[in-house]
mmCIF file of C-alpha atoms in Angstrom:
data_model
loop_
_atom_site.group_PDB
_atom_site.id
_atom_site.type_symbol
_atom_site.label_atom_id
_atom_site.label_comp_id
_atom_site.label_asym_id
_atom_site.label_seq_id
_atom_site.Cartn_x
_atom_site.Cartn_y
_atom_site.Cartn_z
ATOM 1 C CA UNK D 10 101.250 53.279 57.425
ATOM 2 C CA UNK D 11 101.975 49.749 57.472
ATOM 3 C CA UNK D 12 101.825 46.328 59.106
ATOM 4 C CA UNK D 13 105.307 45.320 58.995
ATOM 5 C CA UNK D 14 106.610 48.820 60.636
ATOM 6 C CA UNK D 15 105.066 49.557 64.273
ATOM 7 C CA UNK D 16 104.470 53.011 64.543
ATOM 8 C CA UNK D 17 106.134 54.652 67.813
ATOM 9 C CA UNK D 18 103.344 56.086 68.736
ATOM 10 C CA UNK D 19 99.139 56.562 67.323
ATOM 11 C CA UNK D 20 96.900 59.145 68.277
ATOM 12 C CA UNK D 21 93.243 58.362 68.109
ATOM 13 C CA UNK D 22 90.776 61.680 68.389
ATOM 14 C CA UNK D 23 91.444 65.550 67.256
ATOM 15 C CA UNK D 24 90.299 67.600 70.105
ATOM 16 C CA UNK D 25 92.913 69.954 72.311
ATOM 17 C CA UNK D 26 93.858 66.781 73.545
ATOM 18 C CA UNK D 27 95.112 64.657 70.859
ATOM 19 C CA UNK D 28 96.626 67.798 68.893
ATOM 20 C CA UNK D 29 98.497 68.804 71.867
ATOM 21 C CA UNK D 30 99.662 65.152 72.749
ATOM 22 C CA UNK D 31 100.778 65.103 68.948
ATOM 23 C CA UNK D 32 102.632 68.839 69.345
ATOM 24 C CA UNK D 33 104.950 66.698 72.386
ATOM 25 C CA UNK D 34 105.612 63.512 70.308
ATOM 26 C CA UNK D 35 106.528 65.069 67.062
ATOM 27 C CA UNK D 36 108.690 67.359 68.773
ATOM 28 C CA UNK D 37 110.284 64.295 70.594
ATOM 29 C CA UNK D 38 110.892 62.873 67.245
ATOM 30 C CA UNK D 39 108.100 60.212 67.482
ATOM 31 C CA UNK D 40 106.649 60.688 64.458
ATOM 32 C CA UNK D 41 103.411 60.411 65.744
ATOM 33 C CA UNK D 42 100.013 59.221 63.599
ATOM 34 C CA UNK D 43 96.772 60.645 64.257
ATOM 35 C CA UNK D 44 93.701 59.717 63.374
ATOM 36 C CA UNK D 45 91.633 62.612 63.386
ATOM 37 C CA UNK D 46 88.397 60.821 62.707
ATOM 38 C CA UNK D 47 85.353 62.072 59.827
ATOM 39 C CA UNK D 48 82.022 64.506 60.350
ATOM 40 C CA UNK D 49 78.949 61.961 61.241
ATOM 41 C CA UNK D 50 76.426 63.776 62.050
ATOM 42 C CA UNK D 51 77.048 67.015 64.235
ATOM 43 C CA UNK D 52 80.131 64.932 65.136
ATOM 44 C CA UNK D 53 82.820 66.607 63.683
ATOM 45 C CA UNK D 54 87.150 66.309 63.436
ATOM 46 C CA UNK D 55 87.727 68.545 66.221
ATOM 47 C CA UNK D 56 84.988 67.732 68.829
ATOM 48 C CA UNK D 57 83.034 70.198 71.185
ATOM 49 C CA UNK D 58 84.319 72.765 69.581
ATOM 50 C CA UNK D 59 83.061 72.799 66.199
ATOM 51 C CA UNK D 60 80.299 74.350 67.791
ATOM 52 C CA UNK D 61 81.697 76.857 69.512
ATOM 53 C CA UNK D 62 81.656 79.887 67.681
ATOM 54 C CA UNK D 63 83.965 82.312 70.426
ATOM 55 C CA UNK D 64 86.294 81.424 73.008
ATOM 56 C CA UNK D 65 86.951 83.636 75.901
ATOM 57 C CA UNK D 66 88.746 81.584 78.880
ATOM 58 C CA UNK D 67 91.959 79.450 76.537
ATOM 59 C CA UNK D 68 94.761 81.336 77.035
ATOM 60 C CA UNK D 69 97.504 83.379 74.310
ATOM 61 C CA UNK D 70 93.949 84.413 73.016
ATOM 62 C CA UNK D 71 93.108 88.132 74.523
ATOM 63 C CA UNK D 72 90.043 88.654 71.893
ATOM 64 C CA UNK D 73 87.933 85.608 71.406
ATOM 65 C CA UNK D 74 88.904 83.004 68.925
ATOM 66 C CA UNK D 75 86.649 80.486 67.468
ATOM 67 C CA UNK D 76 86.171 77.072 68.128
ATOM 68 C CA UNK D 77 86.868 75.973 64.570
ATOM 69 C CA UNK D 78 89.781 78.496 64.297
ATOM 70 C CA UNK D 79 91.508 77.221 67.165
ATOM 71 C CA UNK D 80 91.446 73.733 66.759
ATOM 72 C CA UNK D 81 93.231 74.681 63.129
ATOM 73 C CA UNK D 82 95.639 76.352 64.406
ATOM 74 C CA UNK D 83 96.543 73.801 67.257
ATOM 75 C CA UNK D 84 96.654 70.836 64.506
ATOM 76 C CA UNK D 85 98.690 73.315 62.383
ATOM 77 C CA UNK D 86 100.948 73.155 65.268
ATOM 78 C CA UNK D 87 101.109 69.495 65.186
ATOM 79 C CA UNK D 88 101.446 69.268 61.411
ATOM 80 C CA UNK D 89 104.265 71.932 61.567
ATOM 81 C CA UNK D 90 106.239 69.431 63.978
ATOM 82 C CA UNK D 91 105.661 66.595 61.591
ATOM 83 C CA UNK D 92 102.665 64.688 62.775
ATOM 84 C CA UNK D 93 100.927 62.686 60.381
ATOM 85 C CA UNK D 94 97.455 62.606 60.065
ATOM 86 C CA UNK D 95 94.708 60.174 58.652
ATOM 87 C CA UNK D 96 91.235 61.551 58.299
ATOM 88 C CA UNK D 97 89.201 58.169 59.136
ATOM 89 C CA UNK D 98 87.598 56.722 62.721
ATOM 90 C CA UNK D 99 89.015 53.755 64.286
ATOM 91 C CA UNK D 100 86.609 51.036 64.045
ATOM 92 C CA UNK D 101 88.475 48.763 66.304
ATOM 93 C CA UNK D 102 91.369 47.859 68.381
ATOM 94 C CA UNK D 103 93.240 45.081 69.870
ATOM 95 C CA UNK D 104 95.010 45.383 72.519
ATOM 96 C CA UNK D 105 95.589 42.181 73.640
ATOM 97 C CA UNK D 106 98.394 41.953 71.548
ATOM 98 C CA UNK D 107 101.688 43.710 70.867
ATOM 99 C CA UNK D 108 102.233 46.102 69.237
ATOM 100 C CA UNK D 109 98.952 47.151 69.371
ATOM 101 C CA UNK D 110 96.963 46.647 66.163
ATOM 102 C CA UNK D 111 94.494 49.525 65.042
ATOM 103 C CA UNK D 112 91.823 49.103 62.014
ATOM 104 C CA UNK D 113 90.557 52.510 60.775
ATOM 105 C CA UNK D 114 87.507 52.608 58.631
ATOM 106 C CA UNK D 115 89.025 52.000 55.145
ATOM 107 C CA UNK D 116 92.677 52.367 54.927
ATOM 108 C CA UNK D 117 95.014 48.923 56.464
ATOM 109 C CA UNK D 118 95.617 48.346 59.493
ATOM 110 C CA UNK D 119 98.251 49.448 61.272
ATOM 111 C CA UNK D 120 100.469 48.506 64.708
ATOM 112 C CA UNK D 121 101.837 50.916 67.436
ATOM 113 C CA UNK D 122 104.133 50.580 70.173
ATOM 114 C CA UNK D 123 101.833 52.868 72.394
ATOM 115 C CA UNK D 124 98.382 54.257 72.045
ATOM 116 C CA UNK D 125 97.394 57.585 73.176
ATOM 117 C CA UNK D 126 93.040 57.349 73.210
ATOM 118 C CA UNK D 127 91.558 60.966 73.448
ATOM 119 C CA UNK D 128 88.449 60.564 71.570
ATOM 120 C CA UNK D 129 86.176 63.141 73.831
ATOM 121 C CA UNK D 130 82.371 62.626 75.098
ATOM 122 C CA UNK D 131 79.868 63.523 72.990
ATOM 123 C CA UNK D 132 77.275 66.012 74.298
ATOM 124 C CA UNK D 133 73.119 64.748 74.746
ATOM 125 C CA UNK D 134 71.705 66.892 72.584
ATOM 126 C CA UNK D 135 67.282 66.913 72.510
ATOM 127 C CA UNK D 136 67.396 65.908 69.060
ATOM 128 C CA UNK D 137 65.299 68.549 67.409
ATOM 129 C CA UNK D 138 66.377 69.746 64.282
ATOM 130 C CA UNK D 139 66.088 73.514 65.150
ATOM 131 C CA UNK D 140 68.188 72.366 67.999
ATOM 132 C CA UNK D 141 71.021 70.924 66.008
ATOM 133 C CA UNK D 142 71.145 73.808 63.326
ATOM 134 C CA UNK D 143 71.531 76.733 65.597
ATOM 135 C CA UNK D 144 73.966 74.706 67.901
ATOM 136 C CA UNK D 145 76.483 74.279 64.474
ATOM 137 C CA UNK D 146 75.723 77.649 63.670
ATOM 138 C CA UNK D 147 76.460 79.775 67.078
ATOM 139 C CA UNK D 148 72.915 80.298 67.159
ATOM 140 C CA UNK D 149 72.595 80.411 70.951
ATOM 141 C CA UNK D 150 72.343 77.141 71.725
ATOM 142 C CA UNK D 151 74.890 75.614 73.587
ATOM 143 C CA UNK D 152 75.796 71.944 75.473
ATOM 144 C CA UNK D 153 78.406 74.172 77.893
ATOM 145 C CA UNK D 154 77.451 76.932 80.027
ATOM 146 C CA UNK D 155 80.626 77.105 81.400
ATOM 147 C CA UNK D 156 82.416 77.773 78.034
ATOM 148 C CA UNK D 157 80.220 79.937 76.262
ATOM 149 C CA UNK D 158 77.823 81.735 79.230
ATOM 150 C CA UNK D 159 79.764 84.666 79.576
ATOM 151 C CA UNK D 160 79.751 85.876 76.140
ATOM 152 C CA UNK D 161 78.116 89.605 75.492
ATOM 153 C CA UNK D 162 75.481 87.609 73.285
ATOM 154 C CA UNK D 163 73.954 85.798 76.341
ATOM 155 C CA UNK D 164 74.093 88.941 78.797
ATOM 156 C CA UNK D 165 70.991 90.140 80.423
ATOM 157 C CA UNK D 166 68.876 87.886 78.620
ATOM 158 C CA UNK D 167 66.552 85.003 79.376
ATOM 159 C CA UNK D 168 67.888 81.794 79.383
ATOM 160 C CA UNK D 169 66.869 78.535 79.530
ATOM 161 C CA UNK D 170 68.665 75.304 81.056
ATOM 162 C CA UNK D 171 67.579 71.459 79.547
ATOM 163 C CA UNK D 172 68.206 68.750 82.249
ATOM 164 C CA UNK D 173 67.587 67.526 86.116
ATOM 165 C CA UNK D 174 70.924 66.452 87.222
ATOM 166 C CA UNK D 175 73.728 68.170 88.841
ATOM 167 C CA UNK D 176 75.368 69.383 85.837
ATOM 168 C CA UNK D 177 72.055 70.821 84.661
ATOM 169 C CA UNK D 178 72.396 72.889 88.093
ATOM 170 C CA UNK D 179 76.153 73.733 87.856
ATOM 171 C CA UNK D 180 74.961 75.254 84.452
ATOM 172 C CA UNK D 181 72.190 77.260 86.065
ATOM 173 C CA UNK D 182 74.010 78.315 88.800
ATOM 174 C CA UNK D 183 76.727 79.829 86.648
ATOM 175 C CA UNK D 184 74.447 81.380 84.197
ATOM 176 C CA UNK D 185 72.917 83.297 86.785
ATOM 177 C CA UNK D 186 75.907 85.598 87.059
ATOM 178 C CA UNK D 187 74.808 86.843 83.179
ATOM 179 C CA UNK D 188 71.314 86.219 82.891
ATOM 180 C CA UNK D 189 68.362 88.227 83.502
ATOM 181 C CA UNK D 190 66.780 85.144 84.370
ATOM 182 C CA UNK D 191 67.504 81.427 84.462
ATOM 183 C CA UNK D 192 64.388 78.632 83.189
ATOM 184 C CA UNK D 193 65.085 75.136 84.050
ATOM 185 C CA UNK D 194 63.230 73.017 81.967
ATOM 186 C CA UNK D 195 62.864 69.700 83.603
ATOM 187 C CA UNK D 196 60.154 66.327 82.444
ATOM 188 C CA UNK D 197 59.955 65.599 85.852
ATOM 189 C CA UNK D 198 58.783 66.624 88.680
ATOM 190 C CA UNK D 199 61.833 67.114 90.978
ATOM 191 C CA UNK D 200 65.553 66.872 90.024
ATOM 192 C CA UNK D 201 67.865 63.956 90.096
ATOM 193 C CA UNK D 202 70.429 66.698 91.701
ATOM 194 C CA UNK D 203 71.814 66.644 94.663
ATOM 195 C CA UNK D 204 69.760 67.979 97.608
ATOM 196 C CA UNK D 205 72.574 70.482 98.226
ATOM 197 C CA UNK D 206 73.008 71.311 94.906
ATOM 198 C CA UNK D 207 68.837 70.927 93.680
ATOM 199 C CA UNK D 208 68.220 73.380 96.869
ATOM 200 C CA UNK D 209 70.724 75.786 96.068
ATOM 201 C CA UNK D 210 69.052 76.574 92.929
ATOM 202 C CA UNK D 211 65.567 76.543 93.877
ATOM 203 C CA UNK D 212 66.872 79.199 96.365
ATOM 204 C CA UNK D 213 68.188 81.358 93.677
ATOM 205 C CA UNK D 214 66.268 84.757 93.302
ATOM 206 C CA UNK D 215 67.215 84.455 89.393
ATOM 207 C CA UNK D 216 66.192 81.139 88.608
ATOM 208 C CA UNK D 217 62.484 79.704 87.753
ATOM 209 C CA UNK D 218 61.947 75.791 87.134
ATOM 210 C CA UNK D 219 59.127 74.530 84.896
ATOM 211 C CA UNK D 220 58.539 71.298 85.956
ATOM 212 C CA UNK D 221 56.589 68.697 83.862
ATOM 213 C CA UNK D 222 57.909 69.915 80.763
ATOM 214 C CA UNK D 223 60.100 69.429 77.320
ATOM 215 C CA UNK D 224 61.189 71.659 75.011
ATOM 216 C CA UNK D 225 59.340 70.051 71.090
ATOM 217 C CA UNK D 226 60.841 72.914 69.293
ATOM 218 C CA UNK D 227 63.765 75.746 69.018
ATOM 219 C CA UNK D 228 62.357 79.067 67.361
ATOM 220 C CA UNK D 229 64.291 81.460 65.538
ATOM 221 C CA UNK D 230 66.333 81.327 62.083
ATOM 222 C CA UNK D 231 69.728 82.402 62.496
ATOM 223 C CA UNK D 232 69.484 83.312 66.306
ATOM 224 C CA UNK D 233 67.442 81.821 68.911
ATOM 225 C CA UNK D 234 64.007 83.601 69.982
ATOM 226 C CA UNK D 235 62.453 81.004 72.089
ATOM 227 C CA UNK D 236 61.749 77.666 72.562
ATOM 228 C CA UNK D 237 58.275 75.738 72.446
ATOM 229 C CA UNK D 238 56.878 73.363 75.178
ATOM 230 C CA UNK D 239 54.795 70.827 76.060
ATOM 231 C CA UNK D 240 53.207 69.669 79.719
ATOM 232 C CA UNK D 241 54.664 66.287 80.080
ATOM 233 C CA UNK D 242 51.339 65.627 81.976
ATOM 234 C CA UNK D 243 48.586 67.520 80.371
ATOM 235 C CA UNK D 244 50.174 67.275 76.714
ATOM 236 C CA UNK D 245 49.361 71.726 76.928
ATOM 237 C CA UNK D 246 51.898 73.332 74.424
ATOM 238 C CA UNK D 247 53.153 76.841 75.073
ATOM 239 C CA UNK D 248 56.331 79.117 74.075
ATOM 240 C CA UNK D 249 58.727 80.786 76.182
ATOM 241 C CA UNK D 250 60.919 83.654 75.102
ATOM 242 C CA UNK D 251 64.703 83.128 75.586
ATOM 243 C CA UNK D 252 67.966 84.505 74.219
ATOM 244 C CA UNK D 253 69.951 81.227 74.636
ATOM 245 C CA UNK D 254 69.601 77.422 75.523
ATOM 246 C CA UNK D 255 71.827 75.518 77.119
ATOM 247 C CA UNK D 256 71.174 71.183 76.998
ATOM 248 C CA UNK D 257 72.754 69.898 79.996
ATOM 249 C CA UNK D 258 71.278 66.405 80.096
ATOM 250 C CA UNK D 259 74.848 64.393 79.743
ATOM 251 C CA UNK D 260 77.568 63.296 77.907
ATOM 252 C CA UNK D 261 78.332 60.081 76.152
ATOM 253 C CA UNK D 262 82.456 58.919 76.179
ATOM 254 C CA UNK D 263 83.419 58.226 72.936
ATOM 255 C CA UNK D 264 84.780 54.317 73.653
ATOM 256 C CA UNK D 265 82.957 51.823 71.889
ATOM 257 C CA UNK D 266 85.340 51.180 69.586
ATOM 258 C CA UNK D 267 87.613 50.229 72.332
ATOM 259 C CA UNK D 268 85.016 46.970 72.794
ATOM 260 C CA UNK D 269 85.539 47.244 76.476
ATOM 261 C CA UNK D 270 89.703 46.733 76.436
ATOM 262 C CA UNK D 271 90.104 49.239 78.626
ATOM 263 C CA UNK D 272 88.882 49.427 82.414
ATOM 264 C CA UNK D 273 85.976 52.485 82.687
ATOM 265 C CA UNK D 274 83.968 54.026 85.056
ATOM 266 C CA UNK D 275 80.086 53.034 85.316
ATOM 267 C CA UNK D 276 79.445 55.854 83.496
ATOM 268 C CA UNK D 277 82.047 54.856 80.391
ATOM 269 C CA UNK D 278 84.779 57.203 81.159
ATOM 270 C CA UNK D 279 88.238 55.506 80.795
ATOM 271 C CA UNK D 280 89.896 55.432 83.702
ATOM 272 C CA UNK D 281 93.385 56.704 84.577
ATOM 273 C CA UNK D 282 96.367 56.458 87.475
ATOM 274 C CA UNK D 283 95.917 59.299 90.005
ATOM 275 C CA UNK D 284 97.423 62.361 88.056
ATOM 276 C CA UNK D 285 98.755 60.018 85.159
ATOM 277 C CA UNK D 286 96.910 59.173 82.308
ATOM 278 C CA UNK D 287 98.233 55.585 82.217
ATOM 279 C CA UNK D 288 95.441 53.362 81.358
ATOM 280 C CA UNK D 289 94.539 49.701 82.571
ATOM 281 C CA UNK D 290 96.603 48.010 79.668
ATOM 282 C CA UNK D 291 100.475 48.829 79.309
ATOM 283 C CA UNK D 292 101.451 50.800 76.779
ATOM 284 C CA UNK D 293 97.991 52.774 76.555
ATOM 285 C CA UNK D 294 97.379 56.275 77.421
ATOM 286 C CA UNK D 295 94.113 58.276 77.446
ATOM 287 C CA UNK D 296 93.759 62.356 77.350
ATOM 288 C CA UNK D 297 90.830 65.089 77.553
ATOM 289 C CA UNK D 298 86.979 64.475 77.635
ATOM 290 C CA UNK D 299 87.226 60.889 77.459
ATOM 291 C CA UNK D 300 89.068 60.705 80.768
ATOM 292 C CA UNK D 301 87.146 63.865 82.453
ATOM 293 C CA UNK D 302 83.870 64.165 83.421
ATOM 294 C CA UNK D 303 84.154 67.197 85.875
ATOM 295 C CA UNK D 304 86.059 69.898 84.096
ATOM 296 C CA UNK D 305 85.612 69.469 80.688
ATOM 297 C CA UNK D 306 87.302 72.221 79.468
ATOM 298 C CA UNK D 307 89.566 72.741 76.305
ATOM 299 C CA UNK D 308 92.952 74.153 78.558
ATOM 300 C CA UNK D 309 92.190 70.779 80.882
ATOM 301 C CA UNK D 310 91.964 68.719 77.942
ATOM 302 C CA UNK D 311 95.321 69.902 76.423
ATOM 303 C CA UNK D 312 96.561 69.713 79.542
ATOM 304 C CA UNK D 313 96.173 65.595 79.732
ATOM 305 C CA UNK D 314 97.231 65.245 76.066
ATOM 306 C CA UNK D 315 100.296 66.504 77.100
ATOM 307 C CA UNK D 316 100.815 64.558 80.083
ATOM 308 C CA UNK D 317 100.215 61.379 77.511
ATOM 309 C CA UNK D 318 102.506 62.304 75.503
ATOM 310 C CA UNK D 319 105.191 62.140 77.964
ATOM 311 C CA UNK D 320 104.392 59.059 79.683
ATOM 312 C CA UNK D 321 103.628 57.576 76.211
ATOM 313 C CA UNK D 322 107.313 58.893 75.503
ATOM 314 C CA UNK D 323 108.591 57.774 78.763
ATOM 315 C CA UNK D 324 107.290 54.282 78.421
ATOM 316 C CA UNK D 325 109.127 54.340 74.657
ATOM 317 C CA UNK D 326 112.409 55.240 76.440
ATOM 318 C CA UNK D 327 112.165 52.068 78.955
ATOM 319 C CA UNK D 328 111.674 49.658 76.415
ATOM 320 C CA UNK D 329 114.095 51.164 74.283
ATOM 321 C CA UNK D 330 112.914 53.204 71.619
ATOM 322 C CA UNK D 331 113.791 56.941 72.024
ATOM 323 C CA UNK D 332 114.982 58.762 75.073
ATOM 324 C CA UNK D 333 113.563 59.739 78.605
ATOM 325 C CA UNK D 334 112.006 63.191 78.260
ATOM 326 C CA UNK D 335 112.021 63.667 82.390
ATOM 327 C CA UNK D 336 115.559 62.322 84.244
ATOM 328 C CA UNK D 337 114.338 59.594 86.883
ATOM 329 C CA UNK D 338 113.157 60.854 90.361
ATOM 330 C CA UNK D 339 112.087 59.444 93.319
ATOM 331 C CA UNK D 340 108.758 61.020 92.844
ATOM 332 C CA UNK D 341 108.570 60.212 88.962
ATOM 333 C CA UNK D 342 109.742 57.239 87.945
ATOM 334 C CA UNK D 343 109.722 54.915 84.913
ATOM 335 C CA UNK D 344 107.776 52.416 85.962
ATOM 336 C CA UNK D 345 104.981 51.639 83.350
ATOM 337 C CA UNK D 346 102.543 49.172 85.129
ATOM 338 C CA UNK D 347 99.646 50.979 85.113
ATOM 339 C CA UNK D 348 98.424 52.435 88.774
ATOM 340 C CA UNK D 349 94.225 52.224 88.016
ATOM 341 C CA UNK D 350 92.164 53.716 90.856
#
């Protein structure tokens, strides 16, 4: 790393998305810098999942592969190609002027050409203890239905669902094709949903709602057993027996680093060109969960890394550094002024 020597490229995050954006630009001879961030608290080099003990649905993978395990053997990919990696968060970065200037936690700082962001969204967790112990641990509790609802450990069991909104009901909805039974456990007393969405689970023959109510603890020592709750009105405690929970009360973008440089949506996600992952300031590209907050899905992640990595590439070639990895079409071209929605 240094000062004097702009880097071609620097990839901030170490999800799907910032390994497989690194895979592309060390394999286009970029050279490319990552920094893969540090563990603070359940945050972890790697993201999401860290805490995702099997994956089912990411394909090349016909038995289930770990979280953990996979994201090793993506950024073994990367490192195979010659990506460099620092093990620090970016505490800052300025891009108001060029090349880009990036200050990691300890080490110098150091200047890019182009930026690739793909930093992920951090789940909501409750914040109990129990919560956060058997979430790291593949305990049965989970902040994504959608990724880890159809394993055998969650089939035919009770499960319960944390949250109001319409991802709280997407993750109901869903779980109903394994559960024996679906508990929404909601402080309120009706959902922030959508009325299409709110009365399409209240319709459901599988799923119950307790209303008023929060879950205070998670039972169980290695696995979940059930969760304990308390009448948001009434203060009453009781415990319900489940075989999984499942938070769904939001994500959190990781950008605050960014100080605002970078043109967002009202809920903090960094927005992106239609089908490009161009960014609001030349030069800087954003991939995966910090971009998405629909799919959220490892494939979908890796899937915009990639598409970074070639624009990021792309943008390199026009101003001279490297070559075009796409030949110029009418429906692709070379243009880099970014196309925000």
């Amino acid at each position: 790393m240094s000062d004097t020597r702009p880097e071609n490229i620097v990839i901030i995050g170490s999800g799907p998305a910032a390994w497989t954006a690194a895979i592309y630009a060390a394999r286009a001879n970029l050279n490319p810098l990552v920094f893969e961030g540090e563990p603070v608290g359940t945050e972890l080099p790697g993201g999401q999942l860290m805490l995702t003990t099997d994956i089912e649905n990411f394909p090349g993978f016909p038995e289930a592969v770990s979280g953990p395990e996979l994201m090793e053997r993506i950024k073994a990919q990367a490192v195979h190609h010659g990506t460099r990696i620092v093990s620090e968060l970016v505490k800052s970065v300025d891009f108001s002027q060029r090349p880009f200037r990036i200050a990691p936690n300890y080490s110098s700082p150091v200047t890019a050409h182009t930026v690739i962001v793909a930093t992920g969204a951090a789940a909501k967790w409750i914040g109990l203890d129990s919560e956060l112990r058997l979430a790291q641990a593949g305990g049965g509790v989970s902040a994504c239905a959608v990724c880890d609802g159809a394993m055998p450990f969650y089939r035919q069991k009770r499960l319960a669902v944390v949250g109001g909104g319409d991802t709280a009901m997407e993750e109901a909805m869903y779980l109903t094709k394994f559960a024996s039974e679906v508990v929404i456990v909601h402080r309120r007393d009706s959902f922030r949903a959508s009325k299409v969405m709110a009365n399409r689970v209240l319709s459901h023959p599988k799923v119950r709602v307790l209303w008023n109510s929060r879950v205070t603890d998670v039972v169980g020592s290695d696995f979940i057993t059930g969760i304990t709750l308390e009448d948001t009105v009434t203060g009453a405690t009781s415990e319900l027996d489940v075989g999984g929970l499942f938070v769904a009360i939001g994500h959190t973008p990781n950008t605050r680093f960014l100080d605002g440089q970078l043109d967002t949506t009202e809920h903090g996600y960094i927005k992106v060109a239609p089908w490009r992952t161009a960014t609001s300031v030349e030069g800087v590209f954003a991939a995966g969960d910090v971009i998405d907050d629909y799919y959220r899905q490892a494939i979908t992640s890796a899937g915009t890394g990639c598409m970074a990595a070639l624009e990021a590439e792309r943008w390199l070639a026009h101003h001279g550094i490297g070559e075009s990895p796409v030949q110029e079409t009418g429906e692709s071209t070379l243009s880099v002024a970014a196309e925000t929605a």
